[in-house]
GROMACS .gro file of C-alpha atoms in nm:
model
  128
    1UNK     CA    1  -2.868   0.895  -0.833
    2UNK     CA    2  -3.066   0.774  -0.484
    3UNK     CA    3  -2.855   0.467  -0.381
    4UNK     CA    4  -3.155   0.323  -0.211
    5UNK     CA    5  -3.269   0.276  -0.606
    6UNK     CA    6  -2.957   0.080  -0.691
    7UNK     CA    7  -2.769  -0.284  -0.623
    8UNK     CA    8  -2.676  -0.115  -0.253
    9UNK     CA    9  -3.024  -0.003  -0.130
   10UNK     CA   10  -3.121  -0.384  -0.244
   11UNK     CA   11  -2.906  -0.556  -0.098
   12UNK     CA   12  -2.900  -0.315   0.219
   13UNK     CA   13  -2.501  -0.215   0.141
   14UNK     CA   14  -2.372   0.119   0.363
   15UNK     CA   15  -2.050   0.266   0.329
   16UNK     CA   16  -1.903   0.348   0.684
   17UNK     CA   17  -1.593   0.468   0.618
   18UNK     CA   18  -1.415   0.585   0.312
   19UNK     CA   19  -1.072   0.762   0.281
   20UNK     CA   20  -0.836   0.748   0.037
   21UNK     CA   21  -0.652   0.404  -0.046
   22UNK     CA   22  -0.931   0.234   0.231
   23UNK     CA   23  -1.321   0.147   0.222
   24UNK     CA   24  -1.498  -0.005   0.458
   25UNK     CA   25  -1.888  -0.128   0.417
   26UNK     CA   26  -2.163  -0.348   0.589
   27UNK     CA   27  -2.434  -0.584   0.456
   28UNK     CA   28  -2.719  -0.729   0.641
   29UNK     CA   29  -2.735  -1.124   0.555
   30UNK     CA   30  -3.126  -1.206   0.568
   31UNK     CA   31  -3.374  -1.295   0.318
   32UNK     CA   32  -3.188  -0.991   0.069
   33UNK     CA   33  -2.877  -1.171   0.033
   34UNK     CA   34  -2.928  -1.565   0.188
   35UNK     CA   35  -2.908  -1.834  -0.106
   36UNK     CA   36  -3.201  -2.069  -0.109
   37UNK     CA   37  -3.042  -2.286   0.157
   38UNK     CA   38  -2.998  -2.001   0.409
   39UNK     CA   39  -2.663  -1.931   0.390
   40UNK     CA   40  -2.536  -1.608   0.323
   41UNK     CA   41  -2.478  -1.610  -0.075
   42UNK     CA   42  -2.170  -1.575  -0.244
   43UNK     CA   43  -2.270  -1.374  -0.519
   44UNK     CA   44  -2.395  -1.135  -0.244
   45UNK     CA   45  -2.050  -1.104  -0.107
   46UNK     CA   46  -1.920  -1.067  -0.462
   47UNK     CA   47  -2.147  -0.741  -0.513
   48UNK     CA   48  -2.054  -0.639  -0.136
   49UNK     CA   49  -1.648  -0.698  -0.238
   50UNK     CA   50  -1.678  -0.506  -0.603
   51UNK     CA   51  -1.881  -0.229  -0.460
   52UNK     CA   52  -1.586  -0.136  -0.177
   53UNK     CA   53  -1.377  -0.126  -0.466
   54UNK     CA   54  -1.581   0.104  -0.704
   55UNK     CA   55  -1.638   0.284  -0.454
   56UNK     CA   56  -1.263   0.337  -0.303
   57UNK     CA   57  -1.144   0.346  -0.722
   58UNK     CA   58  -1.352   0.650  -0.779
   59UNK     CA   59  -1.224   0.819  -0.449
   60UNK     CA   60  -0.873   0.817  -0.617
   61UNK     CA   61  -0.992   0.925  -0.974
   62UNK     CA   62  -1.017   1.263  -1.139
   63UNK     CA   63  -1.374   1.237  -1.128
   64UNK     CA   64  -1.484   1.526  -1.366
   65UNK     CA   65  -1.289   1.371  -1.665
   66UNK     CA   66  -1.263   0.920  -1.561
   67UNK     CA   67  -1.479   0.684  -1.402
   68UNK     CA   68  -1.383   0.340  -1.327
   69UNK     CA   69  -1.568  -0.021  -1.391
   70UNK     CA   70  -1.462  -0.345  -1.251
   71UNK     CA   71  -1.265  -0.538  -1.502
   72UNK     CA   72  -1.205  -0.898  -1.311
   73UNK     CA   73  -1.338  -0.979  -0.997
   74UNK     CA   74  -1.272  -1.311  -0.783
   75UNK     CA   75  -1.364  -1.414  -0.453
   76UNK     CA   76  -1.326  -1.720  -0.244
   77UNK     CA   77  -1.559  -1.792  -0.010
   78UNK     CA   78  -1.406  -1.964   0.366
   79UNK     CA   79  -1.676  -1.948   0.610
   80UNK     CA   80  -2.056  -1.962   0.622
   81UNK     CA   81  -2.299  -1.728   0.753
   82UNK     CA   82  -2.686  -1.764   0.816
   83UNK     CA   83  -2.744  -1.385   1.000
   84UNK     CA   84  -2.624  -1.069   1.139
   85UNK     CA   85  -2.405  -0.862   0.969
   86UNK     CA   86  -2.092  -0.869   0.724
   87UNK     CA   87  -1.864  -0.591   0.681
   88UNK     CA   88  -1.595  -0.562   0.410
   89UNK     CA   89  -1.267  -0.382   0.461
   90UNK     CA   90  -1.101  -0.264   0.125
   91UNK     CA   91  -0.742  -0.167   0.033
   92UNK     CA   92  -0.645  -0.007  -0.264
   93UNK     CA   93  -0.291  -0.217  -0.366
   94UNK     CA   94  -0.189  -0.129  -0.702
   95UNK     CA   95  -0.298   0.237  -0.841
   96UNK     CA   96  -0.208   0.291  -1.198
   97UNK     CA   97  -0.358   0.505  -1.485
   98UNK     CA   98  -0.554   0.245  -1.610
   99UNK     CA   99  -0.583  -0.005  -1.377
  100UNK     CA  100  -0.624  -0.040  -1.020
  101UNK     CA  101  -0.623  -0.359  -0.814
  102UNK     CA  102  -0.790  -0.384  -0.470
  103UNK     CA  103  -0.757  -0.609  -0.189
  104UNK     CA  104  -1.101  -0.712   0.011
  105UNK     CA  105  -1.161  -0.888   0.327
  106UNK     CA  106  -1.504  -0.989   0.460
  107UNK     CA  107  -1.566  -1.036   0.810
  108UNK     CA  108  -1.829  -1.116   1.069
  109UNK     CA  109  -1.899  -0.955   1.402
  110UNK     CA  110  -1.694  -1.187   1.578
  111UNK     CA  111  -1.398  -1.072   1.326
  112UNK     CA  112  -1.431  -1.430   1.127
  113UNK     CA  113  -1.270  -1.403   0.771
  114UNK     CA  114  -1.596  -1.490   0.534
  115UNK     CA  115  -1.431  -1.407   0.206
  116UNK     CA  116  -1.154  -1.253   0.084
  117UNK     CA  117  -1.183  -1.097  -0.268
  118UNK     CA  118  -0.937  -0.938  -0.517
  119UNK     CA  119  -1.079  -0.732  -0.805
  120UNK     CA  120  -0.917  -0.518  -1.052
  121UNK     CA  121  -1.089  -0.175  -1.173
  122UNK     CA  122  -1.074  -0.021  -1.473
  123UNK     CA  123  -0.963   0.357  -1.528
  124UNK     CA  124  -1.170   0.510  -1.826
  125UNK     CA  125  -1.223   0.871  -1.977
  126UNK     CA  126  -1.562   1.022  -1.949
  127UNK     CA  127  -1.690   1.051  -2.267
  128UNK     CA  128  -1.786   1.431  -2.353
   0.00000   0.00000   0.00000
């Protein structure tokens, strides 16, 4: 699947690192992922926050027989921001068979915490 043709490639999500246990990603804020008052939105973050998670969950999956999906997300918001960048640092905390829970922080480019999010991922069989 081309990411450009998914929820990333909208809202202009990259993955710039990813390692086992640890994701980190960036998201522009402009008119893609501002809220009608020009502030970056939450919801935005929210889909920044659960995609470094999906992302890192399926990193640490066997990946020819599970996938994941996120099963709770929640996310609260500290600091405002109008432009520029965002970039979300995950950290896998609890990995289980069927449940994973990951820790993310989002920061600006002056390293101010914008949200901090916890979501829990579900660990399911492929279907054959």
């Amino acid at each position: 699947m081309e990411l450009n043709q998914t929820l990333l490639g909208s809202l202009g999500i990259e993955i710039t690192e990813l390692q086992k246990g640890k994701v980190t990603a960036t998201m522009p804020v402009d008119e893609r992922t501002r809220q009608p008052f020009g502030l970056l939105h939450g919801g935005a973050s929210v889909a920044l926050a659960e995609t470094v998670a999906s992302v890192g969950a399926f990193e640490l999956v066997d990946k020819e027989n599970e996938v994941v999906v996120g099963l709770e997300i929640n996310a609260n918001h500290i600091r405002a921001k109008k432009d520029g960048f965002v970039t979300a640092v995950g950290t896998v905390l609890h990995q289980g068979k069927t449940t994973m829970v990951w820790d993310i922080k989002i920061t600006d480019e002056d390293d101010h915490l914008i949200c901090v999010s916890r979501c829990t991922m579900a660990v399911i069989k492929r279907k054959k």
